[in-house]
């Protein structure tokens, strides 16, 4: 773990804590960095998926409909 001192906008930090449920400044900054990395890697992951050769047999999986408790099942 690296120790770094940074100046942060307290209002932005508080908002980020509220939105993420993070309890500490360290946690909210780590979550922000992890999110940034994931978002920047998404286009590369999508390109990898789109470049795969997918056969019809791989896309003909059965469809299963689940109903949430208290909500009628969708008989589509």
JSON list of N, CA and C in Angstrom, two decimals:
[
{"chain": "A", "resi": 1, "resn": "UNK", "atom": "N", "xyz": [0.86, -1.18, 0.00]},
{"chain": "A", "resi": 1, "resn": "UNK", "atom": "CA", "xyz": [0.00, 0.00, 0.00]},
{"chain": "A", "resi": 1, "resn": "UNK", "atom": "C", "xyz": [0.90, 1.23, 0.00]},
{"chain": "A", "resi": 2, "resn": "UNK", "atom": "N", "xyz": [0.57, 2.19, -0.84]},
{"chain": "A", "resi": 2, "resn": "UNK", "atom": "CA", "xyz": [1.31, 3.43, -0.94]},
{"chain": "A", "resi": 2, "resn": "UNK", "atom": "C", "xyz": [0.61, 4.51, -0.14]},
{"chain": "A", "resi": 3, "resn": "UNK", "atom": "N", "xyz": [1.38, 5.31, 0.58]},
{"chain": "A", "resi": 3, "resn": "UNK", "atom": "CA", "xyz": [0.83, 6.44, 1.32]},
{"chain": "A", "resi": 3, "resn": "UNK", "atom": "C", "xyz": [1.02, 7.68, 0.48]},
{"chain": "A", "resi": 4, "resn": "UNK", "atom": "N", "xyz": [-0.11, 8.38, 0.20]},
{"chain": "A", "resi": 4, "resn": "UNK", "atom": "CA", "xyz": [-0.08, 9.57, -0.64]},
{"chain": "A", "resi": 4, "resn": "UNK", "atom": "C", "xyz": [-0.94, 10.64, 0.01]},
{"chain": "A", "resi": 5, "resn": "UNK", "atom": "N", "xyz": [-0.48, 11.86, -0.04]},
{"chain": "A", "resi": 5, "resn": "UNK", "atom": "CA", "xyz": [-1.26, 12.99, 0.47]},
{"chain": "A", "resi": 5, "resn": "UNK", "atom": "C", "xyz": [-1.83, 13.75, -0.72]},
{"chain": "A", "resi": 6, "resn": "UNK", "atom": "N", "xyz": [-3.16, 13.91, -0.73]},
{"chain": "A", "resi": 6, "resn": "UNK", "atom": "CA", "xyz": [-3.81, 14.64, -1.81]},
{"chain": "A", "resi": 6, "resn": "UNK", "atom": "C", "xyz": [-4.85, 15.59, -1.24]},
{"chain": "A", "resi": 7, "resn": "UNK", "atom": "N", "xyz": [-5.08, 16.69, -1.95]},
{"chain": "A", "resi": 7, "resn": "UNK", "atom": "CA", "xyz": [-6.12, 17.64, -1.57]},
{"chain": "A", "resi": 7, "resn": "UNK", "atom": "C", "xyz": [-7.39, 17.27, -2.33]},
{"chain": "A", "resi": 8, "resn": "UNK", "atom": "N", "xyz": [-8.48, 17.11, -1.61]},
{"chain": "A", "resi": 8, "resn": "UNK", "atom": "CA", "xyz": [-9.75, 16.73, -2.21]},
{"chain": "A", "resi": 8, "resn": "UNK", "atom": "C", "xyz": [-10.83, 17.74, -1.85]},
{"chain": "A", "resi": 9, "resn": "UNK", "atom": "N", "xyz": [-11.76, 17.94, -2.75]},
{"chain": "A", "resi": 9, "resn": "UNK", "atom": "CA", "xyz": [-12.91, 18.79, -2.49]},
{"chain": "A", "resi": 9, "resn": "UNK", "atom": "C", "xyz": [-13.81, 18.03, -1.50]},
{"chain": "A", "resi": 10, "resn": "UNK", "atom": "N", "xyz": [-13.99, 18.57, -0.32]},
{"chain": "A", "resi": 10, "resn": "UNK", "atom": "CA", "xyz": [-14.73, 17.87, 0.73]},
{"chain": "A", "resi": 10, "resn": "UNK", "atom": "C", "xyz": [-16.17, 17.57, 0.32]},
{"chain": "A", "resi": 11, "resn": "UNK", "atom": "N", "xyz": [-16.81, 18.49, -0.38]},
{"chain": "A", "resi": 11, "resn": "UNK", "atom": "CA", "xyz": [-18.20, 18.27, -0.81]},
{"chain": "A", "resi": 11, "resn": "UNK", "atom": "C", "xyz": [-18.27, 17.10, -1.79]},
{"chain": "A", "resi": 12, "resn": "UNK", "atom": "N", "xyz": [-17.32, 17.01, -2.71]},
{"chain": "A", "resi": 12, "resn": "UNK", "atom": "CA", "xyz": [-17.29, 15.92, -3.67]},
{"chain": "A", "resi": 12, "resn": "UNK", "atom": "C", "xyz": [-17.01, 14.61, -2.94]},
{"chain": "A", "resi": 13, "resn": "UNK", "atom": "N", "xyz": [-16.09, 14.63, -2.02]},
{"chain": "A", "resi": 13, "resn": "UNK", "atom": "CA", "xyz": [-15.76, 13.44, -1.24]},
{"chain": "A", "resi": 13, "resn": "UNK", "atom": "C", "xyz": [-16.97, 12.96, -0.44]},
{"chain": "A", "resi": 14, "resn": "UNK", "atom": "N", "xyz": [-17.68, 13.88, 0.18]},
{"chain": "A", "resi": 14, "resn": "UNK", "atom": "CA", "xyz": [-18.88, 13.52, 0.95]},
{"chain": "A", "resi": 14, "resn": "UNK", "atom": "C", "xyz": [-19.97, 12.93, 0.05]},
{"chain": "A", "resi": 15, "resn": "UNK", "atom": "N", "xyz": [-20.15, 13.52, -1.12]},
{"chain": "A", "resi": 15, "resn": "UNK", "atom": "CA", "xyz": [-21.14, 13.00, -2.07]},
{"chain": "A", "resi": 15, "resn": "UNK", "atom": "C", "xyz": [-20.76, 11.59, -2.51]},
{"chain": "A", "resi": 16, "resn": "UNK", "atom": "N", "xyz": [-19.49, 11.39, -2.82]},
{"chain": "A", "resi": 16, "resn": "UNK", "atom": "CA", "xyz": [-19.01, 10.07, -3.24]},
{"chain": "A", "resi": 16, "resn": "UNK", "atom": "C", "xyz": [-19.22, 9.05, -2.12]},
{"chain": "A", "resi": 17, "resn": "UNK", "atom": "N", "xyz": [-18.97, 9.44, -0.89]},
{"chain": "A", "resi": 17, "resn": "UNK", "atom": "CA", "xyz": [-19.20, 8.53, 0.24]},
{"chain": "A", "resi": 17, "resn": "UNK", "atom": "C", "xyz": [-20.68, 8.16, 0.34]},
{"chain": "A", "resi": 18, "resn": "UNK", "atom": "N", "xyz": [-21.56, 9.15, 0.19]},
{"chain": "A", "resi": 18, "resn": "UNK", "atom": "CA", "xyz": [-23.00, 8.88, 0.26]},
{"chain": "A", "resi": 18, "resn": "UNK", "atom": "C", "xyz": [-23.44, 7.93, -0.85]},
{"chain": "A", "resi": 19, "resn": "UNK", "atom": "N", "xyz": [-22.93, 8.15, -2.05]},
{"chain": "A", "resi": 19, "resn": "UNK", "atom": "CA", "xyz": [-23.34, 7.34, -3.20]},
{"chain": "A", "resi": 19, "resn": "UNK", "atom": "C", "xyz": [-22.80, 5.92, -3.16]},
{"chain": "A", "resi": 20, "resn": "UNK", "atom": "N", "xyz": [-21.61, 5.75, -2.59]},
{"chain": "A", "resi": 20, "resn": "UNK", "atom": "CA", "xyz": [-20.98, 4.42, -2.58]},
{"chain": "A", "resi": 20, "resn": "UNK", "atom": "C", "xyz": [-21.17, 3.66, -1.28]},
{"chain": "A", "resi": 21, "resn": "UNK", "atom": "N", "xyz": [-21.52, 4.39, -0.23]},
{"chain": "A", "resi": 21, "resn": "UNK", "atom": "CA", "xyz": [-21.60, 3.74, 1.07]},
{"chain": "A", "resi": 21, "resn": "UNK", "atom": "C", "xyz": [-20.24, 3.56, 1.72]},
{"chain": "A", "resi": 22, "resn": "UNK", "atom": "N", "xyz": [-19.21, 4.16, 1.13]},
{"chain": "A", "resi": 22, "resn": "UNK", "atom": "CA", "xyz": [-17.86, 4.07, 1.70]},
{"chain": "A", "resi": 22, "resn": "UNK", "atom": "C", "xyz": [-17.82, 4.78, 3.05]},
{"chain": "A", "resi": 23, "resn": "UNK", "atom": "N", "xyz": [-17.07, 4.22, 3.97]},
{"chain": "A", "resi": 23, "resn": "UNK", "atom": "CA", "xyz": [-16.98, 4.81, 5.31]},
{"chain": "A", "resi": 23, "resn": "UNK", "atom": "C", "xyz": [-15.76, 5.71, 5.47]},
{"chain": "A", "resi": 24, "resn": "UNK", "atom": "N", "xyz": [-14.70, 5.43, 4.72]},
{"chain": "A", "resi": 24, "resn": "UNK", "atom": "CA", "xyz": [-13.47, 6.20, 4.90]},
{"chain": "A", "resi": 24, "resn": "UNK", "atom": "C", "xyz": [-13.08, 6.89, 3.59]},
{"chain": "A", "resi": 25, "resn": "UNK", "atom": "N", "xyz": [-12.24, 7.93, 3.72]},
{"chain": "A", "resi": 25, "resn": "UNK", "atom": "CA", "xyz": [-11.74, 8.60, 2.53]},
{"chain": "A", "resi": 25, "resn": "UNK", "atom": "C", "xyz": [-10.93, 7.63, 1.68]},
{"chain": "A", "resi": 26, "resn": "UNK", "atom": "N", "xyz": [-10.13, 6.80, 2.32]},
{"chain": "A", "resi": 26, "resn": "UNK", "atom": "CA", "xyz": [-9.32, 5.82, 1.60]},
{"chain": "A", "resi": 26, "resn": "UNK", "atom": "C", "xyz": [-10.21, 4.90, 0.77]},
{"chain": "A", "resi": 27, "resn": "UNK", "atom": "N", "xyz": [-11.30, 4.43, 1.37]},
{"chain": "A", "resi": 27, "resn": "UNK", "atom": "CA", "xyz": [-12.21, 3.52, 0.68]},
{"chain": "A", "resi": 27, "resn": "UNK", "atom": "C", "xyz": [-12.84, 4.19, -0.53]},
{"chain": "A", "resi": 28, "resn": "UNK", "atom": "N", "xyz": [-13.29, 5.41, -0.38]},
{"chain": "A", "resi": 28, "resn": "UNK", "atom": "CA", "xyz": [-13.95, 6.10, -1.50]},
{"chain": "A", "resi": 28, "resn": "UNK", "atom": "C", "xyz": [-12.95, 6.38, -2.62]},
{"chain": "A", "resi": 29, "resn": "UNK", "atom": "N", "xyz": [-11.72, 6.74, -2.30]},
{"chain": "A", "resi": 29, "resn": "UNK", "atom": "CA", "xyz": [-10.71, 6.99, -3.33]},
{"chain": "A", "resi": 29, "resn": "UNK", "atom": "C", "xyz": [-10.35, 5.68, -4.03]},
{"chain": "A", "resi": 30, "resn": "UNK", "atom": "N", "xyz": [-10.20, 4.58, -3.27]},
{"chain": "A", "resi": 30, "resn": "UNK", "atom": "CA", "xyz": [-9.90, 3.30, -3.90]},
{"chain": "A", "resi": 30, "resn": "UNK", "atom": "C", "xyz": [-11.03, 2.86, -4.84]},
{"chain": "A", "resi": 31, "resn": "UNK", "atom": "N", "xyz": [-12.28, 3.05, -4.38]},
{"chain": "A", "resi": 31, "resn": "UNK", "atom": "CA", "xyz": [-13.42, 2.69, -5.24]},
{"chain": "A", "resi": 31, "resn": "UNK", "atom": "C", "xyz": [-13.44, 3.54, -6.51]},
{"chain": "A", "resi": 32, "resn": "UNK", "atom": "N", "xyz": [-13.13, 4.82, -6.37]},
{"chain": "A", "resi": 32, "resn": "UNK", "atom": "CA", "xyz": [-13.10, 5.71, -7.53]},
{"chain": "A", "resi": 32, "resn": "UNK", "atom": "C", "xyz": [-12.02, 5.27, -8.53]},
{"chain": "A", "resi": 33, "resn": "UNK", "atom": "N", "xyz": [-10.86, 4.91, -8.03]},
{"chain": "A", "resi": 33, "resn": "UNK", "atom": "CA", "xyz": [-9.78, 4.46, -8.91]},
{"chain": "A", "resi": 33, "resn": "UNK", "atom": "C", "xyz": [-10.13, 3.15, -9.58]},
{"chain": "A", "resi": 34, "resn": "UNK", "atom": "N", "xyz": [-10.74, 2.22, -8.83]},
{"chain": "A", "resi": 34, "resn": "UNK", "atom": "CA", "xyz": [-11.15, 0.94, -9.41]},
{"chain": "A", "resi": 34, "resn": "UNK", "atom": "C", "xyz": [-12.21, 1.15, -10.49]},
{"chain": "A", "resi": 35, "resn": "UNK", "atom": "N", "xyz": [-13.13, 2.07, -10.26]},
{"chain": "A", "resi": 35, "resn": "UNK", "atom": "CA", "xyz": [-14.18, 2.36, -11.24]},
{"chain": "A", "resi": 35, "resn": "UNK", "atom": "C", "xyz": [-13.57, 2.98, -12.50]},
{"chain": "A", "resi": 36, "resn": "UNK", "atom": "N", "xyz": [-12.64, 3.89, -12.32]},
{"chain": "A", "resi": 36, "resn": "UNK", "atom": "CA", "xyz": [-11.97, 4.50, -13.46]},
{"chain": "A", "resi": 36, "resn": "UNK", "atom": "C", "xyz": [-11.28, 3.45, -14.32]},
{"chain": "A", "resi": 37, "resn": "UNK", "atom": "N", "xyz": [-10.56, 2.55, -13.68]},
{"chain": "A", "resi": 37, "resn": "UNK", "atom": "CA", "xyz": [-9.86, 1.49, -14.40]},
{"chain": "A", "resi": 37, "resn": "UNK", "atom": "C", "xyz": [-10.85, 0.60, -15.15]},
{"chain": "A", "resi": 38, "resn": "UNK", "atom": "N", "xyz": [-11.94, 0.20, -14.49]},
{"chain": "A", "resi": 38, "resn": "UNK", "atom": "CA", "xyz": [-12.93, -0.67, -15.13]},
{"chain": "A", "resi": 38, "resn": "UNK", "atom": "C", "xyz": [-13.58, 0.02, -16.32]},
{"chain": "A", "resi": 39, "resn": "UNK", "atom": "N", "xyz": [-13.93, 1.29, -16.18]},
{"chain": "A", "resi": 39, "resn": "UNK", "atom": "CA", "xyz": [-14.59, 2.02, -17.26]},
{"chain": "A", "resi": 39, "resn": "UNK", "atom": "C", "xyz": [-13.65, 2.17, -18.45]},
{"chain": "A", "resi": 40, "resn": "UNK", "atom": "N", "xyz": [-12.39, 2.44, -18.19]},
{"chain": "A", "resi": 40, "resn": "UNK", "atom": "CA", "xyz": [-11.43, 2.60, -19.28]},
{"chain": "A", "resi": 40, "resn": "UNK", "atom": "C", "xyz": [-11.13, 1.27, -19.98]},
{"chain": "A", "resi": 41, "resn": "UNK", "atom": "N", "xyz": [-11.29, 0.16, -19.28]},
{"chain": "A", "resi": 41, "resn": "UNK", "atom": "CA", "xyz": [-11.03, -1.15, -19.88]},
{"chain": "A", "resi": 41, "resn": "UNK", "atom": "C", "xyz": [-12.25, -1.72, -20.61]},
{"chain": "A", "resi": 42, "resn": "UNK", "atom": "N", "xyz": [-13.42, -1.16, -20.40]},
{"chain": "A", "resi": 42, "resn": "UNK", "atom": "CA", "xyz": [-14.64, -1.69, -21.02]},
{"chain": "A", "resi": 42, "resn": "UNK", "atom": "C", "xyz": [-14.59, -1.76, -22.54]},
{"chain": "A", "resi": 43, "resn": "UNK", "atom": "N", "xyz": [-14.16, -0.70, -23.23]},
{"chain": "A", "resi": 43, "resn": "UNK", "atom": "CA", "xyz": [-14.15, -0.79, -24.70]},
{"chain": "A", "resi": 43, "resn": "UNK", "atom": "C", "xyz": [-13.27, -1.95, -25.20]},
{"chain": "A", "resi": 44, "resn": "UNK", "atom": "N", "xyz": [-12.15, -2.18, -24.57]},
{"chain": "A", "resi": 44, "resn": "UNK", "atom": "CA", "xyz": [-11.27, -3.28, -24.95]},
{"chain": "A", "resi": 44, "resn": "UNK", "atom": "C", "xyz": [-11.97, -4.63, -24.74]},
{"chain": "A", "resi": 45, "resn": "UNK", "atom": "N", "xyz": [-12.68, -4.77, -23.64]},
{"chain": "A", "resi": 45, "resn": "UNK", "atom": "CA", "xyz": [-13.39, -6.01, -23.36]},
{"chain": "A", "resi": 45, "resn": "UNK", "atom": "C", "xyz": [-14.52, -6.23, -24.37]},
{"chain": "A", "resi": 46, "resn": "UNK", "atom": "N", "xyz": [-15.23, -5.18, -24.72]},
{"chain": "A", "resi": 46, "resn": "UNK", "atom": "CA", "xyz": [-16.31, -5.29, -25.70]},
{"chain": "A", "resi": 46, "resn": "UNK", "atom": "C", "xyz": [-15.73, -5.69, -27.06]},
{"chain": "A", "resi": 47, "resn": "UNK", "atom": "N", "xyz": [-14.61, -5.08, -27.44]},
{"chain": "A", "resi": 47, "resn": "UNK", "atom": "CA", "xyz": [-13.97, -5.45, -28.71]},
{"chain": "A", "resi": 47, "resn": "UNK", "atom": "C", "xyz": [-13.57, -6.92, -28.72]},
{"chain": "A", "resi": 48, "resn": "UNK", "atom": "N", "xyz": [-13.07, -7.43, -27.60]},
{"chain": "A", "resi": 48, "resn": "UNK", "atom": "CA", "xyz": [-12.70, -8.85, -27.53]},
{"chain": "A", "resi": 48, "resn": "UNK", "atom": "C", "xyz": [-13.93, -9.73, -27.71]},
{"chain": "A", "resi": 49, "resn": "UNK", "atom": "N", "xyz": [-15.03, -9.36, -27.07]},
{"chain": "A", "resi": 49, "resn": "UNK", "atom": "CA", "xyz": [-16.26, -10.14, -27.21]},
{"chain": "A", "resi": 49, "resn": "UNK", "atom": "C", "xyz": [-16.79, -10.12, -28.63]},
{"chain": "A", "resi": 50, "resn": "UNK", "atom": "N", "xyz": [-16.77, -8.96, -29.25]},
{"chain": "A", "resi": 50, "resn": "UNK", "atom": "CA", "xyz": [-17.30, -8.83, -30.60]},
{"chain": "A", "resi": 50, "resn": "UNK", "atom": "C", "xyz": [-16.43, -9.54, -31.63]},
{"chain": "A", "resi": 51, "resn": "UNK", "atom": "N", "xyz": [-15.18, -9.74, -31.33]},
{"chain": "A", "resi": 51, "resn": "UNK", "atom": "CA", "xyz": [-14.29, -10.38, -32.29]},
{"chain": "A", "resi": 51, "resn": "UNK", "atom": "C", "xyz": [-14.37, -11.91, -32.23]},
{"chain": "A", "resi": 52, "resn": "UNK", "atom": "N", "xyz": [-15.10, -12.46, -31.27]},
{"chain": "A", "resi": 52, "resn": "UNK", "atom": "CA", "xyz": [-15.22, -13.92, -31.15]},
{"chain": "A", "resi": 52, "resn": "UNK", "atom": "C", "xyz": [-16.13, -14.48, -32.24]},
{"chain": "A", "resi": 53, "resn": "UNK", "atom": "N", "xyz": [-15.80, -15.69, -32.67]},
{"chain": "A", "resi": 53, "resn": "UNK", "atom": "CA", "xyz": [-16.66, -16.41, -33.61]},
{"chain": "A", "resi": 53, "resn": "UNK", "atom": "C", "xyz": [-17.69, -17.19, -32.80]},
{"chain": "A", "resi": 54, "resn": "UNK", "atom": "N", "xyz": [-18.96, -16.78, -32.93]},
{"chain": "A", "resi": 54, "resn": "UNK", "atom": "CA", "xyz": [-20.03, -17.42, -32.17]},
{"chain": "A", "resi": 54, "resn": "UNK", "atom": "C", "xyz": [-20.93, -18.15, -33.16]},
{"chain": "A", "resi": 55, "resn": "UNK", "atom": "N", "xyz": [-21.14, -19.43, -32.90]},
{"chain": "A", "resi": 55, "resn": "UNK", "atom": "CA", "xyz": [-21.98, -20.24, -33.79]},
{"chain": "A", "resi": 55, "resn": "UNK", "atom": "C", "xyz": [-23.43, -20.18, -33.33]},
{"chain": "A", "resi": 56, "resn": "UNK", "atom": "N", "xyz": [-24.35, -20.56, -34.23]},
{"chain": "A", "resi": 56, "resn": "UNK", "atom": "CA", "xyz": [-25.77, -20.58, -33.88]},
{"chain": "A", "resi": 56, "resn": "UNK", "atom": "C", "xyz": [-26.03, -21.51, -32.70]},
{"chain": "A", "resi": 57, "resn": "UNK", "atom": "N", "xyz": [-25.29, -22.60, -32.62]},
{"chain": "A", "resi": 57, "resn": "UNK", "atom": "CA", "xyz": [-25.48, -23.55, -31.52]},
{"chain": "A", "resi": 57, "resn": "UNK", "atom": "C", "xyz": [-25.18, -22.93, -30.16]},
{"chain": "A", "resi": 58, "resn": "UNK", "atom": "N", "xyz": [-24.31, -21.95, -30.15]},
{"chain": "A", "resi": 58, "resn": "UNK", "atom": "CA", "xyz": [-23.97, -21.29, -28.89]},
{"chain": "A", "resi": 58, "resn": "UNK", "atom": "C", "xyz": [-25.01, -20.26, -28.47]},
{"chain": "A", "resi": 59, "resn": "UNK", "atom": "N", "xyz": [-25.85, -19.85, -29.40]},
{"chain": "A", "resi": 59, "resn": "UNK", "atom": "CA", "xyz": [-26.83, -18.81, -29.08]},
{"chain": "A", "resi": 59, "resn": "UNK", "atom": "C", "xyz": [-28.24, -19.35, -28.92]},
{"chain": "A", "resi": 60, "resn": "UNK", "atom": "N", "xyz": [-28.42, -20.65, -29.03]},
{"chain": "A", "resi": 60, "resn": "UNK", "atom": "CA", "xyz": [-29.76, -21.25, -28.96]},
{"chain": "A", "resi": 60, "resn": "UNK", "atom": "C", "xyz": [-30.05, -21.83, -27.58]},
{"chain": "A", "resi": 61, "resn": "UNK", "atom": "N", "xyz": [-29.62, -21.16, -26.56]},
{"chain": "A", "resi": 61, "resn": "UNK", "atom": "CA", "xyz": [-29.87, -21.63, -25.19]},
{"chain": "A", "resi": 61, "resn": "UNK", "atom": "C", "xyz": [-31.34, -21.44, -24.85]},
{"chain": "A", "resi": 62, "resn": "UNK", "atom": "N", "xyz": [-31.89, -22.32, -24.00]},
{"chain": "A", "resi": 62, "resn": "UNK", "atom": "CA", "xyz": [-33.28, -22.16, -23.58]},
{"chain": "A", "resi": 62, "resn": "UNK", "atom": "C", "xyz": [-33.46, -20.89, -22.75]},
{"chain": "A", "resi": 63, "resn": "UNK", "atom": "N", "xyz": [-34.63, -20.31, -22.82]},
{"chain": "A", "resi": 63, "resn": "UNK", "atom": "CA", "xyz": [-34.95, -19.11, -22.06]},
{"chain": "A", "resi": 63, "resn": "UNK", "atom": "C", "xyz": [-35.70, -19.52, -20.80]},
{"chain": "A", "resi": 64, "resn": "UNK", "atom": "N", "xyz": [-35.25, -19.03, -19.68]},
{"chain": "A", "resi": 64, "resn": "UNK", "atom": "CA", "xyz": [-35.89, -19.32, -18.40]},
{"chain": "A", "resi": 64, "resn": "UNK", "atom": "C", "xyz": [-36.39, -18.00, -17.83]},
{"chain": "A", "resi": 65, "resn": "UNK", "atom": "N", "xyz": [-37.67, -17.95, -17.49]},
{"chain": "A", "resi": 65, "resn": "UNK", "atom": "CA", "xyz": [-38.26, -16.74, -16.92]},
{"chain": "A", "resi": 65, "resn": "UNK", "atom": "C", "xyz": [-38.42, -16.94, -15.41]},
{"chain": "A", "resi": 66, "resn": "UNK", "atom": "N", "xyz": [-37.90, -16.01, -14.65]},
{"chain": "A", "resi": 66, "resn": "UNK", "atom": "CA", "xyz": [-38.00, -16.05, -13.19]},
{"chain": "A", "resi": 66, "resn": "UNK", "atom": "C", "xyz": [-38.92, -14.94, -12.73]},
{"chain": "A", "resi": 67, "resn": "UNK", "atom": "N", "xyz": [-39.67, -15.22, -11.70]},
{"chain": "A", "resi": 67, "resn": "UNK", "atom": "CA", "xyz": [-40.57, -14.21, -11.13]},
{"chain": "A", "resi": 67, "resn": "UNK", "atom": "C", "xyz": [-40.03, -13.80, -9.76]},
{"chain": "A", "resi": 68, "resn": "UNK", "atom": "N", "xyz": [-40.09, -12.52, -9.50]},
{"chain": "A", "resi": 68, "resn": "UNK", "atom": "CA", "xyz": [-39.70, -12.02, -8.19]},
{"chain": "A", "resi": 68, "resn": "UNK", "atom": "C", "xyz": [-40.83, -12.31, -7.21]},
{"chain": "A", "resi": 69, "resn": "UNK", "atom": "N", "xyz": [-40.51, -12.52, -5.94]},
{"chain": "A", "resi": 69, "resn": "UNK", "atom": "CA", "xyz": [-41.56, -12.80, -4.95]},
{"chain": "A", "resi": 69, "resn": "UNK", "atom": "C", "xyz": [-42.61, -11.69, -4.93]},
{"chain": "A", "resi": 70, "resn": "UNK", "atom": "N", "xyz": [-43.86, -12.08, -4.99]},
{"chain": "A", "resi": 70, "resn": "UNK", "atom": "CA", "xyz": [-44.95, -11.12, -4.93]},
{"chain": "A", "resi": 70, "resn": "UNK", "atom": "C", "xyz": [-45.31, -10.48, -6.26]},
{"chain": "A", "resi": 71, "resn": "UNK", "atom": "N", "xyz": [-44.59, -10.86, -7.33]},
{"chain": "A", "resi": 71, "resn": "UNK", "atom": "CA", "xyz": [-44.85, -10.30, -8.65]},
{"chain": "A", "resi": 71, "resn": "UNK", "atom": "C", "xyz": [-45.25, -11.46, -9.56]},
{"chain": "A", "resi": 72, "resn": "UNK", "atom": "N", "xyz": [-46.37, -11.36, -10.27]},
{"chain": "A", "resi": 72, "resn": "UNK", "atom": "CA", "xyz": [-46.81, -12.46, -11.15]},
{"chain": "A", "resi": 72, "resn": "UNK", "atom": "C", "xyz": [-45.75, -12.76, -12.21]},
{"chain": "A", "resi": 73, "resn": "UNK", "atom": "N", "xyz": [-45.62, -14.04, -12.54]},
{"chain": "A", "resi": 73, "resn": "UNK", "atom": "CA", "xyz": [-44.67, -14.48, -13.56]},
{"chain": "A", "resi": 73, "resn": "UNK", "atom": "C", "xyz": [-45.09, -13.97, -14.92]},
{"chain": "A", "resi": 74, "resn": "UNK", "atom": "N", "xyz": [-44.12, -13.61, -15.73]},
{"chain": "A", "resi": 74, "resn": "UNK", "atom": "CA", "xyz": [-44.35, -13.20, -17.11]},
{"chain": "A", "resi": 74, "resn": "UNK", "atom": "C", "xyz": [-44.35, -14.45, -17.98]},
{"chain": "A", "resi": 75, "resn": "UNK", "atom": "N", "xyz": [-45.49, -14.84, -18.49]},
{"chain": "A", "resi": 75, "resn": "UNK", "atom": "CA", "xyz": [-45.59, -16.07, -19.28]},
{"chain": "A", "resi": 75, "resn": "UNK", "atom": "C", "xyz": [-45.31, -15.78, -20.75]},
{"chain": "A", "resi": 76, "resn": "UNK", "atom": "N", "xyz": [-44.20, -15.11, -21.00]},
{"chain": "A", "resi": 76, "resn": "UNK", "atom": "CA", "xyz": [-43.86, -14.72, -22.38]},
{"chain": "A", "resi": 76, "resn": "UNK", "atom": "C", "xyz": [-43.40, -15.91, -23.18]}
]
